[in-house]
Structure formats: C-alpha cells, structure tokens
CSV table of C-alpha atoms in Angstrom, one decimal:
chain,number,residue,atom,x,y,z
P,1,MET,CA,26.0,24.9,-24.5
P,2,ALA,CA,25.2,21.7,-26.3
P,3,GLU,CA,25.1,19.8,-23.0
P,4,GLU,CA,22.8,22.4,-21.5
P,5,GLN,CA,20.4,21.9,-24.5
P,6,GLN,CA,20.6,18.2,-24.1
P,7,GLU,CA,19.5,18.4,-20.5
P,8,LYS,CA,16.8,20.9,-21.2
P,9,PHE,CA,14.1,18.2,-20.9
P,10,ARG,CA,14.8,18.0,-17.2
P,11,ASP,CA,13.5,21.6,-16.8
P,12,SER,CA,9.9,20.6,-17.4
P,13,ILE,CA,7.6,17.5,-17.1
P,14,GLY,CA,5.9,15.8,-20.0
P,15,THR,CA,2.3,16.6,-19.0
P,16,ILE,CA,2.8,20.4,-19.1
P,17,THR,CA,3.4,22.5,-22.2
P,18,GLU,CA,5.8,25.4,-22.5
P,19,ASP,CA,3.0,27.9,-21.9
P,20,GLY,CA,1.9,26.0,-18.8
P,21,LYS,CA,-1.2,24.3,-20.1
P,22,ARG,CA,-2.0,20.6,-19.7
P,23,ASN,CA,-0.4,18.3,-22.3
P,24,HIS,CA,-2.6,15.2,-22.4
P,25,ILE,CA,-0.7,12.0,-22.9
P,26,TYR,CA,-2.0,9.4,-25.5
P,27,PRO,CA,0.2,6.4,-25.0
P,28,LYS,CA,0.1,3.7,-27.7
P,29,LYS,CA,-1.4,0.3,-26.6
P,30,PRO,CA,1.7,-1.7,-25.4
P,31,SER,CA,2.2,-5.4,-26.2
P,32,GLY,CA,5.0,-7.9,-25.6
P,33,LYS,CA,6.5,-10.2,-23.0
P,34,PHE,CA,6.7,-7.7,-20.1
P,35,THR,CA,3.2,-6.4,-20.8
P,36,ASN,CA,1.8,-9.9,-20.5
P,37,TYR,CA,3.7,-10.5,-17.2
P,38,ARG,CA,2.3,-7.2,-15.8
P,39,THR,CA,-1.2,-8.1,-17.0
P,40,TYR,CA,-1.2,-11.5,-15.2
P,41,LEU,CA,0.2,-9.9,-12.1
P,42,SER,CA,-2.4,-7.2,-12.2
P,43,TRP,CA,-5.2,-9.7,-12.5
P,44,PHE,CA,-3.9,-11.5,-9.4
P,45,LEU,CA,-3.5,-8.3,-7.4
P,46,LEU,CA,-6.9,-6.9,-8.4
P,47,ALA,CA,-8.6,-10.1,-7.5
P,48,LEU,CA,-6.7,-10.1,-4.1
P,49,LEU,CA,-7.8,-6.5,-3.5
P,50,VAL,CA,-11.4,-7.3,-4.1
P,51,ILE,CA,-11.9,-10.6,-2.3
P,52,SER,CA,-9.6,-9.8,0.8
P,53,PRO,CA,-12.3,-8.0,2.9
P,54,PHE,CA,-14.7,-10.8,2.2
P,55,ILE,CA,-12.5,-13.6,3.2
P,56,LYS,CA,-13.1,-14.8,6.8
P,57,ILE,CA,-10.6,-16.8,9.0
P,58,ASN,CA,-12.0,-18.2,12.1
P,59,GLY,CA,-14.8,-15.6,11.7
P,60,ASN,CA,-12.5,-12.7,11.4
P,61,GLN,CA,-12.2,-10.5,8.3
P,62,PHE,CA,-8.9,-11.3,6.4
P,63,LEU,CA,-7.9,-7.6,6.3
P,64,LEU,CA,-9.7,-4.9,8.4
P,65,PHE,CA,-8.6,-1.4,9.3
P,66,ASN,CA,-11.5,-0.1,11.3
P,67,ILE,CA,-9.9,3.1,12.6
P,68,MET,CA,-13.1,4.6,14.1
P,69,GLU,CA,-13.7,1.5,16.4
P,70,GLY,CA,-10.0,0.7,16.9
P,71,LYS,CA,-10.4,-2.8,15.4
P,72,TYR,CA,-7.7,-4.2,13.1
P,73,ASN,CA,-7.3,-7.7,11.4
P,74,ILE,CA,-4.1,-8.7,9.7
P,75,PHE,CA,-4.3,-11.9,7.9
P,76,GLY,CA,-7.4,-12.9,10.1
P,77,GLN,CA,-5.6,-12.2,13.3
P,78,PRO,CA,-7.2,-9.4,15.4
P,79,PHE,CA,-5.2,-6.4,16.6
P,80,TRP,CA,-6.1,-3.5,19.0
P,81,PRO,CA,-4.9,0.0,19.7
P,82,GLN,CA,-2.9,-1.5,22.4
P,83,ASP,CA,-0.8,-3.2,19.7
P,84,PHE,CA,0.0,0.0,18.1
P,85,TYR,CA,3.6,-0.5,18.6
P,86,LEU,CA,3.5,-3.5,16.3
P,87,LEU,CA,1.8,-1.4,13.7
P,88,VAL,CA,4.6,1.2,13.9
P,89,LEU,CA,7.2,-1.5,13.7
P,90,SER,CA,5.5,-3.0,10.7
P,91,MET,CA,5.5,0.4,9.0
P,92,LEU,CA,9.2,0.8,9.6
P,93,VAL,CA,9.8,-2.7,8.2
P,94,GLY,CA,7.7,-1.7,5.0
P,95,ILE,CA,9.6,1.6,4.6
P,96,VAL,CA,13.1,0.1,4.9
P,97,PHE,CA,12.0,-2.8,2.6
P,98,ILE,CA,10.8,-0.3,-0.1
P,99,ILE,CA,14.1,1.8,0.4
P,100,LEU,CA,16.1,-1.4,-0.1
P,101,PHE,CA,14.0,-2.5,-3.1
P,102,THR,CA,14.4,0.9,-4.7
P,103,VAL,CA,18.1,1.0,-4.2
P,104,ILE,CA,18.4,-2.3,-6.0
P,105,PHE,CA,15.6,-2.2,-8.6
P,106,GLY,CA,14.5,1.4,-8.9
P,107,ARG,CA,10.9,2.4,-9.2
P,108,ILE,CA,9.8,-1.1,-10.1
P,109,PHE,CA,7.1,-1.1,-7.4
P,110,CYS,CA,5.3,1.8,-9.3
P,111,GLY,CA,5.2,-0.1,-12.5
P,112,TRP,CA,4.2,-3.6,-11.3
P,113,ILE,CA,2.5,-3.3,-8.0
P,114,CYS,CA,1.2,0.3,-7.3
P,115,PRO,CA,-2.6,0.5,-7.2
P,116,GLN,CA,-2.6,3.7,-9.1
P,117,THR,CA,-0.7,2.2,-12.1
P,118,ILE,CA,-2.7,-1.1,-11.9
P,119,PHE,CA,-6.1,0.7,-12.0
P,120,MET,CA,-5.0,3.3,-14.6
P,121,GLU,CA,-3.2,1.0,-17.0
P,122,MET,CA,-4.9,-2.3,-16.6
P,123,VAL,CA,-8.5,-1.1,-16.0
P,124,PHE,CA,-9.3,2.4,-17.1
P,125,ARG,CA,-6.8,2.6,-19.9
P,126,LYS,CA,-8.0,-0.7,-21.4
P,127,ILE,CA,-11.6,0.6,-21.4
P,128,GLU,CA,-10.4,3.7,-23.1
P,129,TYR,CA,-8.7,1.6,-25.8
P,130,TRP,CA,-11.8,-0.5,-26.2
P,131,ILE,CA,-14.2,2.6,-26.7
P,132,GLU,CA,-12.0,5.2,-28.3
P,133,GLY,CA,-9.3,3.1,-30.0
P,134,ASP,CA,-5.6,3.3,-29.9
P,135,ARG,CA,-3.3,6.5,-29.8
P,136,GLY,CA,-4.0,7.8,-33.2
P,137,LYS,CA,-7.7,7.4,-33.0
P,138,GLN,CA,-7.9,9.0,-29.5
P,139,ILE,CA,-5.9,12.1,-30.7
P,140,ARG,CA,-8.2,12.4,-33.8
P,141,LEU,CA,-11.3,12.0,-31.6
P,142,ASN,CA,-10.3,14.8,-29.1
P,143,LYS,CA,-9.4,17.2,-31.9
P,144,GLN,CA,-12.7,16.8,-33.8
P,145,PRO,CA,-15.8,18.8,-32.9
P,146,TRP,CA,-18.5,17.5,-30.6
P,147,THR,CA,-20.3,15.2,-33.1
P,148,ALA,CA,-22.8,12.5,-32.1
P,149,GLU,CA,-20.0,9.9,-32.3
P,150,LYS,CA,-17.7,11.8,-30.0
P,151,ILE,CA,-20.5,12.5,-27.5
P,152,ARG,CA,-21.5,8.8,-27.5
P,153,LYS,CA,-18.0,7.5,-27.0
P,154,LYS,CA,-17.1,10.2,-24.3
P,155,VAL,CA,-20.3,9.7,-22.3
P,156,THR,CA,-20.1,5.9,-22.5
P,157,LYS,CA,-16.5,6.0,-21.2
P,158,TRP,CA,-17.3,8.5,-18.5
P,159,ILE,CA,-20.3,6.3,-17.3
P,160,LEU,CA,-18.2,3.3,-17.1
P,161,PHE,CA,-15.3,5.1,-15.3
P,162,PHE,CA,-17.9,6.4,-12.8
P,163,ILE,CA,-19.3,2.9,-12.2
P,164,ILE,CA,-15.9,1.4,-11.7
P,165,SER,CA,-14.9,4.2,-9.5
P,166,PHE,CA,-18.1,3.6,-7.3
P,167,LEU,CA,-17.1,-0.2,-7.1
P,168,ILE,CA,-13.5,0.7,-6.1
P,169,ALA,CA,-14.9,3.0,-3.4
P,170,ASN,CA,-17.1,0.3,-2.0
P,171,VAL,CA,-14.2,-2.2,-1.9
P,172,PHE,CA,-12.0,0.3,-0.1
P,173,LEU,CA,-14.9,1.0,2.3
P,174,ALA,CA,-15.1,-2.7,3.2
P,175,TYR,CA,-11.6,-2.5,4.5
P,176,PHE,CA,-12.5,0.2,6.9
P,177,ILE,CA,-16.0,-0.6,8.2
P,178,GLY,CA,-16.0,-4.3,7.6
P,179,SER,CA,-17.5,-6.3,4.7
P,180,ASP,CA,-20.6,-7.4,6.9
P,181,VAL,CA,-21.4,-3.9,7.6
P,182,LEU,CA,-21.0,-2.9,3.9
P,183,LEU,CA,-23.3,-5.7,2.7
P,184,LYS,CA,-25.8,-4.6,5.4
P,185,TYR,CA,-25.6,-1.1,4.0
P,186,ILE,CA,-25.9,-2.2,0.4
P,187,THR,CA,-29.0,-4.4,1.1
P,188,GLY,CA,-30.6,-1.8,3.4
P,189,ASN,CA,-32.4,1.4,2.8
P,190,PRO,CA,-29.8,4.1,1.7
P,191,ILE,CA,-31.7,6.7,3.6
P,192,ASP,CA,-30.8,4.9,6.9
P,193,HIS,CA,-27.1,5.3,6.1
P,194,ILE,CA,-27.1,8.6,4.2
P,195,GLY,CA,-23.9,9.8,5.9
P,196,THR,CA,-22.0,6.8,4.7
P,197,LEU,CA,-23.5,7.1,1.2
P,198,ILE,CA,-22.4,10.7,0.9
P,199,LYS,CA,-18.8,9.8,1.9
P,200,LEU,CA,-18.9,7.0,-0.5
P,201,LEU,CA,-19.9,9.3,-3.4
P,202,VAL,CA,-17.2,11.8,-2.4
P,203,PHE,CA,-14.6,9.1,-2.7
P,204,THR,CA,-16.1,7.9,-5.9
P,205,LEU,CA,-15.8,11.5,-7.3
P,206,VAL,CA,-12.1,11.6,-6.2
P,207,PHE,CA,-11.3,8.2,-7.9
P,208,PHE,CA,-13.3,9.4,-11.0
P,209,PHE,CA,-11.3,12.6,-11.1
P,210,VAL,CA,-8.0,10.8,-10.7
P,211,PHE,CA,-8.6,8.2,-13.5
P,212,ALA,CA,-10.6,10.3,-15.9
P,213,TRP,CA,-8.5,13.5,-15.8
P,214,PHE,CA,-5.5,13.7,-13.5
P,215,ARG,CA,-4.2,10.3,-14.5
P,216,GLU,CA,-0.4,10.0,-14.8
P,217,GLN,CA,0.0,13.3,-12.9
P,218,VAL,CA,-0.5,11.5,-9.7
P,219,CYS,CA,2.8,9.7,-10.3
P,220,ILE,CA,4.6,12.7,-11.6
P,221,ILE,CA,3.4,15.5,-9.3
P,222,VAL,CA,1.6,14.1,-6.2
P,223,CYS,CA,3.5,10.9,-5.3
P,224,PRO,CA,6.6,11.6,-3.2
P,225,TYR,CA,8.1,8.1,-4.0
P,226,GLY,CA,9.4,9.3,-7.5
P,227,ARG,CA,11.3,12.1,-5.9
P,228,LEU,CA,13.2,9.6,-3.6
P,229,GLN,CA,14.8,8.3,-6.7
P,230,GLY,CA,17.3,11.1,-6.7
P,231,VAL,CA,18.4,10.1,-3.2
P,232,LEU,CA,18.2,6.4,-3.4
P,233,LEU,CA,19.4,5.5,-6.9
P,234,ASP,CA,23.0,5.3,-7.9
P,235,ARG,CA,24.9,4.0,-10.8
P,236,LYS,CA,24.5,0.4,-9.6
P,237,SER,CA,20.7,0.5,-9.4
P,238,ILE,CA,18.9,-1.8,-11.9
P,239,VAL,CA,16.3,0.3,-13.7
P,240,VAL,CA,14.6,0.5,-17.1
P,241,ALA,CA,17.5,1.9,-19.1
P,242,TYR,CA,18.5,2.7,-22.6
P,243,ASP,CA,21.8,1.2,-23.7
P,244,HIS,CA,23.3,4.5,-25.1
P,245,LYS,CA,26.6,3.0,-26.0
P,246,ARG,CA,24.9,0.5,-28.4
P,247,GLY,CA,22.1,2.8,-29.4
P,248,GLU,CA,24.1,5.9,-30.3
P,249,GLY,CA,27.3,4.4,-31.6
P,250,GLU,CA,29.9,6.8,-32.7
P,251,LYS,CA,27.8,9.0,-35.0
P,252,GLY,CA,24.5,8.8,-33.2
P,253,ARG,CA,21.1,7.5,-34.2
P,254,LYS,CA,20.0,7.0,-37.8
P,255,LYS,CA,16.8,5.9,-39.5
P,256,PHE,CA,16.7,2.2,-40.7
P,257,ARG,CA,17.6,1.3,-44.3
P,258,LYS,CA,17.7,-2.2,-45.6
P,259,ASN,CA,21.1,-3.8,-46.5
P,260,GLU,CA,23.0,-0.9,-44.7
P,261,ASP,CA,26.1,-1.7,-42.6
P,262,ARG,CA,25.5,0.6,-39.6
P,263,ASP,CA,28.7,-0.6,-38.0
P,264,GLU,CA,30.7,0.6,-40.9
P,265,LEU,CA,28.9,4.0,-41.0
P,266,GLY,CA,29.3,4.3,-37.2
P,267,ASN,CA,25.7,4.6,-36.4
P,268,GLY,CA,24.1,2.9,-33.3
P,269,ASP,CA,21.3,0.3,-33.3
P,270,CYS,CA,18.6,3.0,-32.4
P,271,ILE,CA,16.8,3.7,-35.6
P,272,ASP,CA,15.0,6.8,-34.0
P,273,CYS,CA,11.5,5.2,-34.6
P,274,ASN,CA,10.2,7.0,-31.5
P,275,GLN,CA,8.1,4.0,-30.5
P,276,CYS,CA,9.6,4.0,-26.9
P,277,VAL,CA,8.2,7.6,-26.5
P,278,VAL,CA,4.7,7.1,-27.9
P,279,VAL,CA,4.1,4.1,-25.8
P,280,CYS,CA,5.2,5.7,-22.6
P,281,PRO,CA,2.3,6.4,-20.1
P,282,THR,CA,4.1,9.4,-18.7
P,283,GLY,CA,5.2,10.9,-22.0
P,284,ILE,CA,9.0,10.7,-21.5
P,285,ASP,CA,11.9,9.7,-23.8
P,286,ILE,CA,13.7,6.9,-21.9
P,287,ARG,CA,16.8,7.6,-24.2
P,288,ASN,CA,17.4,10.7,-22.1
P,289,GLY,CA,18.3,8.6,-19.2
P,290,THR,CA,16.6,7.9,-15.7
P,291,GLN,CA,14.0,10.5,-15.1
P,292,LEU,CA,11.6,11.3,-12.2
P,293,GLU,CA,8.5,10.5,-14.4
P,294,CYS,CA,9.6,7.0,-15.3
P,295,VAL,CA,7.5,4.3,-13.4
P,296,ASN,CA,9.5,1.4,-14.8
P,297,CYS,CA,6.4,0.0,-16.5
P,298,THR,CA,8.5,-1.7,-19.2
P,299,ALA,CA,6.2,-0.5,-22.0
P,300,CYS,CA,9.3,0.9,-23.8
P,301,ILE,CA,11.2,-2.3,-23.5
P,302,ASP,CA,8.4,-4.2,-25.3
P,303,ALA,CA,8.0,-1.5,-28.0
P,304,CYS,CA,11.8,-1.4,-28.6
P,305,ASP,CA,12.2,-5.3,-28.6
P,306,GLU,CA,9.5,-5.5,-31.3
P,307,ILE,CA,11.3,-3.0,-33.5
P,308,MET,CA,14.6,-4.7,-33.0
P,309,ASP,CA,13.1,-8.0,-34.0
P,310,LYS,CA,11.6,-6.5,-37.2
P,311,THR,CA,14.9,-4.9,-38.1
P,312,GLY,CA,17.0,-7.9,-37.3
P,313,PHE,CA,18.9,-6.4,-34.4
P,314,GLU,CA,19.5,-7.9,-31.1
P,315,PRO,CA,16.7,-7.2,-28.5
P,316,GLY,CA,17.6,-5.4,-25.2
P,317,LEU,CA,18.5,-2.0,-26.5
P,318,ILE,CA,16.2,-0.9,-23.7
P,319,ARG,CA,16.2,-3.3,-20.8
P,320,TYR,CA,16.6,-3.7,-17.0
P,321,ALA,CA,20.2,-2.7,-16.3
P,322,SER,CA,22.4,-0.3,-14.2
P,323,GLU,CA,24.4,2.6,-15.6
P,324,ASP,CA,27.5,0.8,-14.6
P,325,ASN,CA,26.4,-2.3,-16.5
P,326,ILE,CA,25.8,-0.3,-19.7
P,327,THR,CA,28.8,1.9,-19.5
P,328,ASN,CA,31.4,-0.5,-18.1
P,329,GLY,CA,29.8,-4.0,-18.4
P,330,GLU,CA,29.9,-4.4,-14.6
P,331,LYS,CA,27.6,-7.0,-13.1
P,332,PHE,CA,25.4,-6.3,-10.1
P,333,LYS,CA,27.2,-6.4,-6.7
P,334,PHE,CA,26.0,-5.9,-3.2
P,335,ASN,CA,27.6,-2.7,-2.1
P,336,ILE,CA,28.1,-1.4,1.5
P,337,ARG,CA,24.8,0.6,1.2
P,338,ILE,CA,22.7,-2.4,0.3
P,339,LYS,CA,24.3,-4.4,3.0
P,340,ALA,CA,23.5,-1.8,5.5
P,341,TYR,CA,19.9,-1.5,4.5
P,342,THR,CA,19.7,-5.4,4.5
P,343,ALA,CA,21.1,-5.6,8.0
P,344,VAL,CA,18.7,-3.0,9.4
P,345,LEU,CA,15.7,-4.8,7.7
P,346,THR,CA,16.8,-8.1,9.1
P,347,ILE,CA,17.0,-6.7,12.6
P,348,LEU,CA,13.6,-5.0,12.3
P,349,VAL,CA,12.0,-8.2,11.0
P,350,ALA,CA,13.5,-10.2,13.7
P,351,VAL,CA,12.3,-7.8,16.4
P,352,LEU,CA,8.8,-7.7,14.8
P,353,VAL,CA,8.5,-11.5,14.8
P,354,THR,CA,9.8,-11.8,18.3
P,355,LEU,CA,7.1,-9.3,19.5
P,356,LEU,CA,4.4,-11.1,17.6
P,357,PHE,CA,5.4,-14.4,19.3
P,358,LEU,CA,5.6,-12.7,22.7
P,359,ARG,CA,2.2,-11.0,22.2
P,360,SER,CA,-0.3,-12.1,24.9
P,361,ASP,CA,-3.6,-13.7,23.8
P,362,ILE,CA,-5.6,-11.5,26.2
P,363,GLU,CA,-4.9,-8.1,27.6
P,364,ALA,CA,-6.2,-7.0,31.0
P,365,ILE,CA,-6.5,-3.5,32.4
P,366,ILE,CA,-7.5,-3.1,36.1
P,367,LEU,CA,-7.8,0.4,37.6
P,368,ARG,CA,-9.2,1.5,40.8
P,369,LEU,CA,-12.6,3.4,40.4
P,370,PRO,CA,-12.0,7.1,40.3
P,371,GLY,CA,-13.2,9.1,43.3
P,372,GLN,CA,-13.7,6.0,45.5
P,373,THR,CA,-11.8,5.2,48.6
P,374,PHE,CA,-11.3,1.9,50.4
P,375,THR,CA,-13.8,0.4,52.7
P,376,THR,CA,-13.0,-1.6,55.9
P,377,THR,CA,-14.6,-4.1,58.3
P,378,GLU,CA,-13.1,-5.3,61.6
P,379,THR,CA,-10.8,-7.8,59.6
P,380,THR,CA,-10.8,-6.8,56.0
P,381,VAL,CA,-10.1,-4.0,53.6
P,382,SER,CA,-11.7,-3.8,50.1
P,383,ASN,CA,-11.3,-1.6,47.0
P,384,VAL,CA,-13.5,-1.3,43.9
P,385,TYR,CA,-12.1,-1.4,40.5
P,386,ASN,CA,-13.0,-1.0,36.8
P,387,PHE,CA,-11.6,-3.8,34.5
P,388,LYS,CA,-11.3,-4.3,30.8
P,389,LEU,CA,-10.5,-7.5,29.1
P,390,ILE,CA,-9.4,-7.7,25.4
P,391,ASN,CA,-9.6,-11.0,23.7
P,392,LYS,CA,-6.9,-11.0,20.9
P,393,THR,CA,-7.4,-14.7,20.0
P,394,VAL,CA,-9.7,-16.2,17.3
P,395,LYS,CA,-11.8,-18.2,19.9
P,396,ASP,CA,-14.3,-17.3,22.5
P,397,LEU,CA,-13.3,-17.2,26.2
P,398,ASP,CA,-16.4,-18.4,27.9
P,399,ASP,CA,-15.3,-18.6,31.6
P,400,VAL,CA,-12.7,-16.0,32.5
P,401,GLU,CA,-11.7,-15.7,36.2
P,402,ILE,CA,-9.6,-13.0,37.8
P,403,LYS,CA,-7.6,-14.1,40.9
P,404,LEU,CA,-5.0,-12.6,43.3
P,405,ILE,CA,-1.5,-14.0,42.9
P,406,SER,CA,0.6,-11.8,45.2
P,407,HIS,CA,-1.8,-11.8,48.2
P,408,ALA,CA,-4.3,-13.9,49.8
P,409,GLY,CA,-7.7,-12.5,49.3
P,410,GLU,CA,-11.0,-12.5,47.3
P,411,VAL,CA,-11.9,-11.1,43.9
P,412,ARG,CA,-15.6,-10.6,43.2
P,413,ILE,CA,-16.7,-9.7,39.8
P,414,VAL,CA,-20.1,-8.0,39.6
P,415,GLY,CA,-22.4,-10.2,37.7
P,416,GLY,CA,-20.1,-13.3,38.0
P,417,ASN,CA,-17.2,-14.5,35.8
P,418,SER,CA,-16.8,-12.8,32.5
P,419,LYS,CA,-17.2,-14.0,28.9
P,420,VAL,CA,-15.1,-12.4,26.2
P,421,ALA,CA,-15.9,-13.1,22.5
P,422,LYS,CA,-13.1,-13.6,20.0
P,423,GLY,CA,-11.7,-10.3,18.8
P,424,ASP,CA,-13.8,-8.4,21.2
P,425,LEU,CA,-13.5,-6.8,24.6
P,426,THR,CA,-15.6,-6.7,27.8
P,427,ASP,CA,-15.5,-4.4,30.8
P,428,GLY,CA,-17.1,-4.3,34.2
P,429,THR,CA,-16.6,-3.7,37.9
P,430,LEU,CA,-14.9,-6.0,40.6
P,431,PHE,CA,-14.1,-5.9,44.2
P,432,ILE,CA,-10.9,-6.9,45.8
P,433,GLU,CA,-11.0,-7.9,49.5
P,434,ILE,CA,-7.9,-8.6,51.5
P,435,ASP,CA,-7.4,-9.3,55.3
P,436,LYS,CA,-5.8,-6.4,57.2
P,437,LYS,CA,-3.1,-8.7,58.7
P,438,ASP,CA,-1.9,-9.5,55.1
P,439,LEU,CA,-1.3,-5.7,54.3
P,440,GLU,CA,2.1,-4.3,55.2
P,441,SER,CA,1.4,-0.7,54.2
P,442,SER,CA,-1.3,1.7,53.3
P,443,LYS,CA,-0.6,1.3,49.5
P,444,GLU,CA,0.5,-1.9,48.0
P,445,LYS,CA,1.1,-3.4,44.5
P,446,LEU,CA,-1.1,-6.4,43.7
P,447,LYS,CA,-0.3,-9.0,41.0
P,448,ILE,CA,-3.5,-10.4,39.5
P,449,GLY,CA,-3.9,-13.4,37.2
P,450,ILE,CA,-6.4,-13.9,34.5
P,451,TYR,CA,-7.6,-17.4,34.0
P,452,ALA,CA,-9.5,-19.1,31.3
P,453,ASP,CA,-10.8,-22.7,31.9
P,454,GLY,CA,-8.6,-22.8,35.0
P,455,LYS,CA,-5.4,-21.9,33.0
P,456,LEU,CA,-3.3,-18.8,33.6
P,457,ILE,CA,-3.2,-16.8,30.4
P,458,GLU,CA,-2.2,-13.3,31.5
P,459,THR,CA,-1.1,-11.4,34.5
P,460,THR,CA,-1.4,-7.7,35.4
P,461,SER,CA,-1.0,-5.4,38.3
P,462,THR,CA,-2.8,-2.7,40.2
P,463,ASN,CA,-2.6,-0.6,43.3
P,464,PHE,CA,-4.4,-1.4,46.5
P,465,THR,CA,-5.0,1.2,49.3
P,466,GLY,CA,-5.9,0.7,52.9
P,467,PRO,CA,-5.6,2.4,56.3
P,468,MET,CA,-2.2,3.5,57.6
P,469,LYS,CA,-0.3,1.1,59.7
P,470,ILE,CA,0.2,2.3,63.3
P,471,ASN,CA,3.2,0.6,65.0
C-alpha cells in the first residue's frame, strides 16, 4: 500500500489538478553553472536560426525548404525532388542518431537544443521574469484582482509575446519561401501578398498561444519524444537523476539544522528544501525518479548544488547519472544495444555519404512527345522529344549540348543549345534523327550524353521508334 502511495504521482501530470483543471506552473528563476551553459548555447542556436535563411553560399540560400516549388538547399547545396531518396536517408540517420543519443543520455536534446524549450525558457520566460518578477511575484500577481498594475504588466507582456511570435513566424517563413522573397514581401505592399500575410498571422497566433498559454504542456502532452523514454531508457542511461541512496539515508530526508550529525542520526543529505521542485519548468519532483515530464533542463541540478554549497554538503545530490551508477556505483559501459544502434548509424551515414559523392551534377530527363509518332524520309527516321535538364551545381551551365552516344545520328534542340542557371532547371523540345541503316529494330534504346563546355557530365537513355524491319 505504501509503495502504491509512493507511485501515485505517476497517475497524473503536474499541469493538471485533481479536479481536471489547468495547474499553471510558476518556476523559480534558475541560476548556476548548467543554466549559464544552456544560456550560451541558446544564444548560439537562436543566432543560427535567425541568420541561416539569410546566408548565401555561391548565391544559394544556406538552408531552404521550398516545398511548393520543390527547391531545397542544404548548407548552400541545391537539392531537388529527384533527390528525395537522400532526404529519406537523412531522416533515417537523424532518427537513429536521436534514438542512440536518447539511449545514452536520455532526454538531453529537449533541455538543451529543442526550439520549444529554447524559445520558452530563454526568450519568453525571461521576458516574463523581467516584467512580472520571479515565482512569488508572479503567483501574487495572478491571484490579485485586475488592478491597473496587473493590466499594465499583463498587456505589456502579451504585446511583447505577440511581436516576438510574429518575428519567429517571419524567420520560419524565410526557410520555406526564401529570404529574398520574404524581404520583397516585407518591403512591398501587404495588399499584394494578402494570402501570405494571413498565413503569417495564423502561425503568429499559433506561436503566441503556445508560449503564452499552452507552454510546458507541449513537452508533456503533445511531444511524442517524451513517451519514447519508456522504450529507450534503461538503468544504464545517463539522465538528470536524484541520488536517493545519499539523499534519503537510512531514515529519510530531514530539515537542516546547524551542528547536527546527520550521519549519526541516519538521515540523508536531502534537507527537503523543495528547491528542486519550485525551479522545475514542468512542475515535477525529480526525487521521485525519472518521469515523462522531465526534459533534462538541469535547473534542479543548479538549485540543489546551490543549497548543498550553503549547507556545507558535497554537490551532486542531483546530477547526470544512471540508475546503476547511483545504486551500484557502476560506470557507463557500451552495452549490446548501444553497439547495435551505433553500427546501424555508421552504416546509414556511410551509405548517405557515398550517395552524396555519387550524386550527379546535372540530371537529364528525355521522353518522347506523347501522341507523336516517328517521321521518315528516304534515308532517315526522326522522333520528337521533350527534355528537362536540372542543374544541381552552384555554377551556371552556359552551353549545354545533347549528343547521341550509342548511335550515329543528329540531335537538334529547338532554339539551339540550352543554358541552365545554377540551382535551376530548363526544359524544351528536341529532334533525334538516325539513318535507317543504323536501326536494327522498330524500337531501340538510345544512350544520350549531356555535355557542358565539351565535357561529358551526365548520361541518360530513351526509346527510339521507327518502321518495322522487313527481311
């Protein structure tokens, strides 16, 4: 019965009260070594997020995911829908990497890198602390009637939240339509782009709703990654953990008293100050063990280390550690599961790198014009084709020629040789003419070469039809 009572906290989440209402979390402002590290990393990641769509490499946007037009730039290198297999493989690499990382380090991604956590804790939460004050002041402000002071603080906070949400929506839009197009829309008349403006406002309202009201519930309720912990974590995974052996001792926790020999009394180092709870952004008690809501943000580590320092105890009562390390003193080891994930990840990365090196600079598609048959003269047979050339390089191809490789014959491009701009495509019509004496059947496979500045850069094939041979 006592064990069931101890595990009762797992039957509900911290953001919902027993009667099913929203329990708003007011975390105390964290400070300490890990908070400083997370702040520095957040500044770097936020700067990277904002400037990436505006960085150009050889004229190409550093990161672009234009789904509507089928244009993608990864680190300034253009990709096309024809490279979709590379995208799928990259996603598989990312998924396996996250799985491997989670098996070893738990939900550390959520606390240190996830955009939701970075925006919430390092942007919106800091604005909230600045306007409304720390935990105690926020609780008192929300409980008091709607006075002029409360209205002023709340409205100021919401206005700033909306402006930042609008800026975030613009930054994300630059990834999908291109920074040049976004700047054109910004400097132009909004009426000319009313559809885009409406979509932008919709996403702004979504961001505002998430960071002004829904907040930590994104991590607890919506995000599926937290639920993977039950499958991926084991006793050897390194997570933010409470050292229950040291903290509880033989007789459990006890409030701190000066000049008291806790070892002799049998009490642990935990003085039950509750600071690890009030500082938690998801409202959990880390002393209950690993929980779905924990995002490994390390706020409880900093809070506990500060108390340990003040009371003269060793820091690290809450730290990055595995259950086996706390219980049995075992050091981290690569087990079979980690080795298996590492092997799979290594193979996938090797395949991806190989395919990237084998990826052609230009892709050519040549297909017979639908509904058209061949034409003949006394000595030749000709077919008409549609062609499409996709330039995947970061330089213009000014003089592209298409020549027959497998047969003797002539290729005539309507309008002359083609030009293909960097990261762009061109299409057109061409005629292929072959002497009858060089055809062995009524349907033959042609091998065609694509040349730029006289150099063969790609080959493709197509079918060529002609009259039936009569022996």
